[in-house]
Amino acid sequence: MNTKLLSDKALSVIDQYINFKIGSAVCSIPYYNSRLNNSLTKLRVQNGKGSPRDIFDEIESIVTSERIDSRFIDSNNLKKLLVDKNIGVDCSGLVYYILNAENESREKGTIDRHLSFPLCKGIIGKLRCKIRPIENTDVAVFSHNKNSRKVPTKEVLVGDIITMINREEWNHILVIHQIEYQNFIPTIIHYTHSMAWPTDGQYEHGVRQGTIEILDPNKDLVEQKWIEKEKTGNENYTFSRALKAQTEIRRLLWM
C-alpha cells in the first residue's frame, strides 16, 4: 500500500486551520455560513474568506483592543471567542487557500490567475470578481465546467475537489488531501472541509477531516463508505448531504 499527499505547503495551510493557535490555546477555525450571516463587511476574516494569517491578526487585534489577557485564553475560550466575534471560514474559502498553496507548490502560480468567473455578469460584476477573486469564488465557480471537470472515482488524485450542488440547500465543497492506494487502485480518500453538523451546537463546528473507503472504484462516490467523527451512514451528516446533492469528484482544469 502506498500513499499520496498534497504538498507540504498545502498541508501546512490545512494544519493552520485545524490547529489554530493563540499562545498555548489551540482549536479549529469555526465554520462560517455566509448565507446565514449575510455580512456586508469588507473584511475577508468576517466574510468566511480569511486566511489563517488574516484570522490570527484579527484575533490579536481584538485581544489588544479589549484588553484580554492572552495568558488566560484556553482552547475552549479561543473557539468561543472566534464564534462570538463571527470569525470563521466557509467551505469554498478554505478550499481556495489550500489549492492556492498547492498551485504555488506545483509552480502554477496563484489560483486567481487561472479561475474563470462565468457567473459574474455586467461590467461592474466582472470587475468585482477580478479585483476580489477570493470573495467571489464559491462552490458554483469551482464546479463550473470552465474551471473543472468531472473525474471518475477510480481516477481520483490528491488536489481534486468533491462538490455537492443542491438547489434545496446550500452547496458544499471538500478538498482531497490524501489518498491511499493498493496496487495503484485508490482504497481510501482523505478529505478536508469546513462544515457545521446539526449536532455540533454553537461552538463545535469548523474545519475538520474525514475519509471515504472505496468499496468499488467503478461506482460513484456516494456508493462508497463515508466516515467522519466516527459516524457512517445516515449518522454521518456530510454523507447525508452528499446523498441529497449532485455529488462529484472534480479536477481543476490546470492541475
mmCIF file of C-alpha atoms in Angstrom:
data_model
loop_
_atom_site.group_PDB
_atom_site.id
_atom_site.type_symbol
_atom_site.label_atom_id
_atom_site.label_comp_id
_atom_site.label_asym_id
_atom_site.label_seq_id
_atom_site.Cartn_x
_atom_site.Cartn_y
_atom_site.Cartn_z
ATOM 1 C CA MET A 1 0.000 0.000 0.000
ATOM 2 C CA ASN A 2 1.259 3.488 -0.829
ATOM 3 C CA THR A 3 0.002 6.969 -0.039
ATOM 4 C CA LYS A 4 -0.043 10.249 -1.909
ATOM 5 C CA LEU A 5 -0.373 13.636 -0.191
ATOM 6 C CA LEU A 6 -0.755 17.259 -1.098
ATOM 7 C CA SER A 7 2.401 19.354 -0.963
ATOM 8 C CA ASP A 8 3.889 20.328 2.393
ATOM 9 C CA LYS A 9 2.817 23.920 1.722
ATOM 10 C CA ALA A 10 -0.827 22.936 1.221
ATOM 11 C CA LEU A 11 -0.779 20.571 4.208
ATOM 12 C CA SER A 12 0.612 23.409 6.317
ATOM 13 C CA VAL A 13 -2.389 25.562 5.390
ATOM 14 C CA ILE A 14 -4.718 22.760 6.472
ATOM 15 C CA ASP A 15 -2.861 22.387 9.761
ATOM 16 C CA GLN A 16 -3.115 26.118 10.448
ATOM 17 C CA TYR A 17 -6.891 25.951 10.065
ATOM 18 C CA ILE A 18 -7.322 22.772 12.116
ATOM 19 C CA ASN A 19 -4.780 23.644 14.803
ATOM 20 C CA PHE A 20 -5.187 27.410 15.008
ATOM 21 C CA LYS A 21 -3.038 28.731 17.855
ATOM 22 C CA ILE A 22 -3.004 31.770 20.084
ATOM 23 C CA GLY A 23 -0.437 31.330 22.853
ATOM 24 C CA SER A 24 -0.996 27.860 24.301
ATOM 25 C CA ALA A 25 -4.637 27.682 23.131
ATOM 26 C CA VAL A 26 -5.432 25.534 20.089
ATOM 27 C CA CYS A 27 -8.713 24.979 18.219
ATOM 28 C CA SER A 28 -10.073 24.512 14.725
ATOM 29 C CA ILE A 29 -11.289 27.579 12.871
ATOM 30 C CA PRO A 30 -15.115 27.696 13.074
ATOM 31 C CA TYR A 31 -17.396 27.205 10.102
ATOM 32 C CA TYR A 32 -18.788 30.401 8.659
ATOM 33 C CA ASN A 33 -22.072 30.348 6.743
ATOM 34 C CA SER A 34 -22.243 33.459 4.589
ATOM 35 C CA ARG A 35 -25.868 32.744 3.724
ATOM 36 C CA LEU A 36 -26.903 32.888 7.354
ATOM 37 C CA ASN A 37 -24.704 35.805 8.345
ATOM 38 C CA ASN A 38 -25.031 37.815 5.120
ATOM 39 C CA SER A 39 -22.350 40.234 6.282
ATOM 40 C CA LEU A 40 -21.640 43.330 4.216
ATOM 41 C CA THR A 41 -18.263 43.947 5.821
ATOM 42 C CA LYS A 42 -15.271 44.351 3.534
ATOM 43 C CA LEU A 43 -13.017 42.306 5.802
ATOM 44 C CA ARG A 44 -12.334 38.814 4.488
ATOM 45 C CA VAL A 45 -11.938 37.494 8.008
ATOM 46 C CA GLN A 46 -15.584 38.376 8.731
ATOM 47 C CA ASN A 47 -16.911 37.049 5.434
ATOM 48 C CA GLY A 48 -15.682 33.477 5.743
ATOM 49 C CA LYS A 49 -12.790 34.156 3.363
ATOM 50 C CA GLY A 50 -9.922 34.833 5.756
ATOM 51 C CA SER A 51 -6.565 33.099 5.607
ATOM 52 C CA PRO A 52 -5.067 31.720 8.841
ATOM 53 C CA ARG A 53 -2.871 34.831 8.972
ATOM 54 C CA ASP A 54 -5.875 37.139 8.485
ATOM 55 C CA ILE A 55 -7.683 35.403 11.330
ATOM 56 C CA PHE A 56 -4.641 35.442 13.612
ATOM 57 C CA ASP A 57 -4.126 39.176 13.064
ATOM 58 C CA GLU A 58 -7.790 39.921 13.728
ATOM 59 C CA ILE A 59 -7.839 37.934 16.978
ATOM 60 C CA GLU A 60 -4.617 39.622 18.098
ATOM 61 C CA SER A 61 -6.267 42.979 17.410
ATOM 62 C CA ILE A 62 -9.361 42.002 19.406
ATOM 63 C CA VAL A 63 -7.269 40.748 22.314
ATOM 64 C CA THR A 64 -5.370 44.037 22.386
ATOM 65 C CA SER A 65 -8.345 46.376 21.933
ATOM 66 C CA GLU A 66 -10.468 44.580 24.526
ATOM 67 C CA ARG A 67 -7.529 44.180 26.910
ATOM 68 C CA ILE A 68 -7.893 40.420 27.126
ATOM 69 C CA ASP A 69 -5.033 38.694 28.910
ATOM 70 C CA SER A 70 -3.964 36.052 26.373
ATOM 71 C CA ARG A 71 -2.356 34.022 29.166
ATOM 72 C CA PHE A 72 -5.852 33.073 30.342
ATOM 73 C CA ILE A 73 -7.206 32.055 26.942
ATOM 74 C CA ASP A 74 -7.565 28.282 26.803
ATOM 75 C CA SER A 75 -8.637 26.214 23.796
ATOM 76 C CA ASN A 76 -12.350 26.336 24.656
ATOM 77 C CA ASN A 77 -12.273 30.085 25.195
ATOM 78 C CA LEU A 78 -10.421 30.605 21.927
ATOM 79 C CA LYS A 79 -13.080 28.745 19.952
ATOM 80 C CA LYS A 80 -15.804 30.661 21.776
ATOM 81 C CA LEU A 81 -14.063 33.970 21.042
ATOM 82 C CA LEU A 82 -13.855 33.161 17.327
ATOM 83 C CA VAL A 83 -17.512 32.174 17.122
ATOM 84 C CA ASP A 84 -18.752 35.093 19.223
ATOM 85 C CA LYS A 85 -16.802 37.538 17.049
ATOM 86 C CA ASN A 86 -18.298 35.981 13.911
ATOM 87 C CA ILE A 87 -14.882 34.859 12.650
ATOM 88 C CA GLY A 88 -14.588 31.637 10.667
ATOM 89 C CA VAL A 89 -14.061 30.171 7.219
ATOM 90 C CA ASP A 90 -16.628 28.838 4.781
ATOM 91 C CA CYS A 91 -16.091 25.708 2.715
ATOM 92 C CA SER A 92 -15.053 27.443 -0.503
ATOM 93 C CA GLY A 93 -12.762 29.908 1.285
ATOM 94 C CA LEU A 94 -10.929 27.009 2.919
ATOM 95 C CA VAL A 95 -10.551 25.144 -0.371
ATOM 96 C CA TYR A 96 -9.351 28.316 -2.100
ATOM 97 C CA TYR A 97 -6.405 28.784 0.266
ATOM 98 C CA ILE A 98 -5.461 25.093 0.267
ATOM 99 C CA LEU A 99 -5.486 24.819 -3.521
ATOM 100 C CA ASN A 100 -3.754 28.166 -3.903
ATOM 101 C CA ALA A 101 -0.859 26.773 -1.846
ATOM 102 C CA GLU A 102 -0.911 23.571 -3.895
ATOM 103 C CA ASN A 103 -0.866 25.562 -7.153
ATOM 104 C CA GLU A 104 2.153 27.513 -5.986
ATOM 105 C CA SER A 105 3.934 24.311 -4.960
ATOM 106 C CA ARG A 106 3.343 22.931 -8.445
ATOM 107 C CA GLU A 107 4.778 26.159 -9.885
ATOM 108 C CA LYS A 108 1.466 27.102 -11.500
ATOM 109 C CA GLY A 109 1.205 30.479 -9.802
ATOM 110 C CA THR A 110 -1.708 31.682 -7.712
ATOM 111 C CA ILE A 111 -5.120 30.213 -8.310
ATOM 112 C CA ASP A 112 -6.693 33.542 -9.331
ATOM 113 C CA ARG A 113 -4.510 33.513 -12.468
ATOM 114 C CA HIS A 114 -6.472 30.520 -13.748
ATOM 115 C CA LEU A 115 -10.010 30.909 -12.407
ATOM 116 C CA SER A 116 -12.849 31.995 -14.664
ATOM 117 C CA PHE A 117 -15.938 33.749 -13.313
ATOM 118 C CA PRO A 118 -18.655 32.944 -15.862
ATOM 119 C CA LEU A 119 -21.411 33.722 -13.365
ATOM 120 C CA CYS A 120 -20.255 37.324 -12.877
ATOM 121 C CA LYS A 121 -22.449 39.490 -15.097
ATOM 122 C CA GLY A 122 -22.087 43.032 -16.340
ATOM 123 C CA ILE A 123 -19.068 45.308 -16.313
ATOM 124 C CA ILE A 124 -19.296 46.006 -12.581
ATOM 125 C CA GLY A 125 -19.825 42.357 -11.693
ATOM 126 C CA LYS A 126 -16.877 41.187 -13.789
ATOM 127 C CA LEU A 127 -14.654 43.922 -12.364
ATOM 128 C CA ARG A 128 -15.652 42.988 -8.806
ATOM 129 C CA CYS A 129 -14.777 39.327 -9.395
ATOM 130 C CA LYS A 130 -11.429 40.238 -10.911
ATOM 131 C CA ILE A 131 -10.486 42.587 -8.079
ATOM 132 C CA ARG A 132 -11.804 40.364 -5.262
ATOM 133 C CA PRO A 133 -11.403 36.780 -6.533
ATOM 134 C CA ILE A 134 -11.360 35.122 -3.115
ATOM 135 C CA GLU A 135 -14.647 36.681 -2.036
ATOM 136 C CA ASN A 136 -16.295 35.720 -5.327
ATOM 137 C CA THR A 137 -15.059 32.136 -5.598
ATOM 138 C CA ASP A 138 -17.821 29.874 -4.325
ATOM 139 C CA VAL A 139 -18.753 26.245 -4.964
ATOM 140 C CA ALA A 140 -20.540 27.172 -8.201
ATOM 141 C CA VAL A 141 -17.345 28.762 -9.517
ATOM 142 C CA PHE A 142 -15.158 25.794 -8.568
ATOM 143 C CA SER A 143 -17.616 23.316 -10.090
ATOM 144 C CA HIS A 144 -18.226 25.222 -13.324
ATOM 145 C CA ASN A 145 -17.054 23.456 -16.464
ATOM 146 C CA LYS A 146 -14.834 26.433 -17.308
ATOM 147 C CA ASN A 147 -12.829 25.719 -14.151
ATOM 148 C CA SER A 148 -13.044 21.971 -13.531
ATOM 149 C CA ARG A 149 -14.068 18.647 -14.997
ATOM 150 C CA LYS A 150 -15.691 15.556 -13.534
ATOM 151 C CA VAL A 151 -13.371 12.688 -12.620
ATOM 152 C CA PRO A 152 -14.398 9.032 -12.074
ATOM 153 C CA THR A 153 -13.747 7.551 -8.651
ATOM 154 C CA LYS A 154 -11.007 5.208 -9.881
ATOM 155 C CA GLU A 155 -9.014 8.156 -11.298
ATOM 156 C CA VAL A 156 -9.140 10.381 -8.214
ATOM 157 C CA LEU A 157 -5.980 12.309 -7.290
ATOM 158 C CA VAL A 158 -4.888 14.494 -4.391
ATOM 159 C CA GLY A 159 -5.890 18.092 -5.082
ATOM 160 C CA ASP A 160 -9.200 17.015 -6.575
ATOM 161 C CA ILE A 161 -12.340 18.524 -5.078
ATOM 162 C CA ILE A 162 -15.662 16.975 -4.122
ATOM 163 C CA THR A 163 -18.554 19.270 -4.959
ATOM 164 C CA MET A 164 -22.127 18.981 -3.733
ATOM 165 C CA ILE A 165 -24.608 21.003 -5.770
ATOM 166 C CA ASN A 166 -28.068 21.167 -4.231
ATOM 167 C CA ARG A 167 -30.859 23.565 -5.199
ATOM 168 C CA GLU A 168 -32.740 22.963 -1.947
ATOM 169 C CA GLU A 169 -29.778 23.512 0.407
ATOM 170 C CA TRP A 170 -26.550 25.464 0.154
ATOM 171 C CA ASN A 171 -23.792 23.954 -1.944
ATOM 172 C CA HIS A 172 -20.716 22.412 -0.361
ATOM 173 C CA ILE A 173 -17.136 21.552 -1.304
ATOM 174 C CA LEU A 174 -14.361 19.358 0.114
ATOM 175 C CA VAL A 175 -10.722 19.026 -0.931
ATOM 176 C CA ILE A 176 -8.886 15.709 -1.136
ATOM 177 C CA HIS A 177 -5.578 15.978 0.731
ATOM 178 C CA GLN A 178 -4.501 12.317 0.879
ATOM 179 C CA ILE A 179 -5.203 9.067 -0.962
ATOM 180 C CA GLU A 180 -4.186 5.535 -0.054
ATOM 181 C CA TYR A 181 -3.634 3.030 -2.860
ATOM 182 C CA GLN A 182 -3.405 -0.743 -3.191
ATOM 183 C CA ASN A 183 -1.906 -1.959 -6.464
ATOM 184 C CA PHE A 184 -2.376 1.545 -7.902
ATOM 185 C CA ILE A 185 -6.092 1.492 -7.140
ATOM 186 C CA PRO A 186 -7.434 4.095 -4.666
ATOM 187 C CA THR A 187 -8.712 2.483 -1.475
ATOM 188 C CA ILE A 188 -9.159 5.381 0.970
ATOM 189 C CA ILE A 189 -9.753 9.070 0.247
ATOM 190 C CA HIS A 190 -8.938 11.595 2.980
ATOM 191 C CA TYR A 191 -10.683 14.951 2.722
ATOM 192 C CA THR A 192 -10.732 18.311 4.491
ATOM 193 C CA HIS A 193 -13.662 20.720 4.681
ATOM 194 C CA SER A 194 -15.448 23.291 6.816
ATOM 195 C CA MET A 195 -18.949 22.417 7.974
ATOM 196 C CA ALA A 196 -21.445 22.605 10.810
ATOM 197 C CA TRP A 197 -23.387 19.472 11.682
ATOM 198 C CA PRO A 198 -26.760 19.911 13.433
ATOM 199 C CA THR A 199 -25.243 18.043 16.400
ATOM 200 C CA ASP A 200 -22.307 20.455 16.689
ATOM 201 C CA GLY A 201 -24.160 23.018 18.755
ATOM 202 C CA GLN A 202 -22.928 26.592 18.925
ATOM 203 C CA TYR A 203 -19.199 26.001 19.174
ATOM 204 C CA GLU A 204 -18.187 22.542 17.899
ATOM 205 C CA HIS A 205 -18.377 23.218 14.155
ATOM 206 C CA GLY A 206 -15.458 24.123 11.924
ATOM 207 C CA VAL A 207 -12.625 22.790 9.797
ATOM 208 C CA ARG A 208 -12.440 19.010 10.021
ATOM 209 C CA GLN A 209 -11.480 15.874 8.136
ATOM 210 C CA GLY A 210 -12.997 12.578 7.138
ATOM 211 C CA THR A 211 -12.394 9.530 4.964
ATOM 212 C CA ILE A 212 -14.129 7.686 2.160
ATOM 213 C CA GLU A 213 -13.388 3.978 1.857
ATOM 214 C CA ILE A 214 -13.560 2.913 -1.785
ATOM 215 C CA LEU A 215 -15.649 -0.250 -1.814
ATOM 216 C CA ASP A 216 -15.894 -0.318 -5.610
ATOM 217 C CA PRO A 217 -13.750 2.114 -7.663
ATOM 218 C CA ASN A 218 -16.091 1.732 -10.615
ATOM 219 C CA LYS A 219 -19.050 3.180 -8.707
ATOM 220 C CA ASP A 220 -19.948 6.758 -7.835
ATOM 221 C CA LEU A 221 -18.616 8.404 -4.714
ATOM 222 C CA VAL A 222 -21.915 8.241 -2.815
ATOM 223 C CA GLU A 223 -21.828 4.444 -3.143
ATOM 224 C CA GLN A 224 -18.650 4.258 -1.065
ATOM 225 C CA LYS A 225 -18.271 4.253 2.739
ATOM 226 C CA TRP A 226 -18.013 7.744 4.235
ATOM 227 C CA ILE A 227 -16.594 8.078 7.758
ATOM 228 C CA GLU A 228 -16.420 11.316 9.746
ATOM 229 C CA LYS A 229 -16.397 11.859 13.503
ATOM 230 C CA GLU A 230 -16.623 8.037 13.708
ATOM 231 C CA LYS A 231 -20.070 8.219 12.080
ATOM 232 C CA THR A 232 -21.206 6.349 8.976
ATOM 233 C CA GLY A 233 -24.435 6.061 7.003
ATOM 234 C CA ASN A 234 -27.254 8.419 7.922
ATOM 235 C CA GLU A 235 -25.499 9.398 11.169
ATOM 236 C CA ASN A 236 -22.777 10.987 9.042
ATOM 237 C CA TYR A 237 -24.249 14.396 8.209
ATOM 238 C CA THR A 238 -21.677 15.092 5.500
ATOM 239 C CA PHE A 239 -22.627 11.854 3.755
ATOM 240 C CA SER A 240 -26.341 12.593 4.105
ATOM 241 C CA ARG A 241 -25.710 15.943 2.420
ATOM 242 C CA ALA A 242 -23.833 14.158 -0.365
ATOM 243 C CA LEU A 243 -26.780 11.834 -0.944
ATOM 244 C CA LYS A 244 -29.164 14.759 -1.397
ATOM 245 C CA ALA A 245 -26.907 16.627 -3.806
ATOM 246 C CA GLN A 246 -25.278 16.222 -7.175
ATOM 247 C CA THR A 247 -22.006 14.987 -5.732
ATOM 248 C CA GLU A 248 -18.970 14.760 -7.987
ATOM 249 C CA ILE A 249 -15.215 14.443 -7.873
ATOM 250 C CA ARG A 250 -13.853 17.289 -9.983
ATOM 251 C CA ARG A 251 -10.378 18.389 -11.037
ATOM 252 C CA LEU A 252 -9.303 21.943 -11.780
ATOM 253 C CA LEU A 253 -8.519 22.160 -15.485
ATOM 254 C CA TRP A 254 -4.979 23.430 -14.997
ATOM 255 C CA MET A 255 -3.939 20.853 -12.386
#
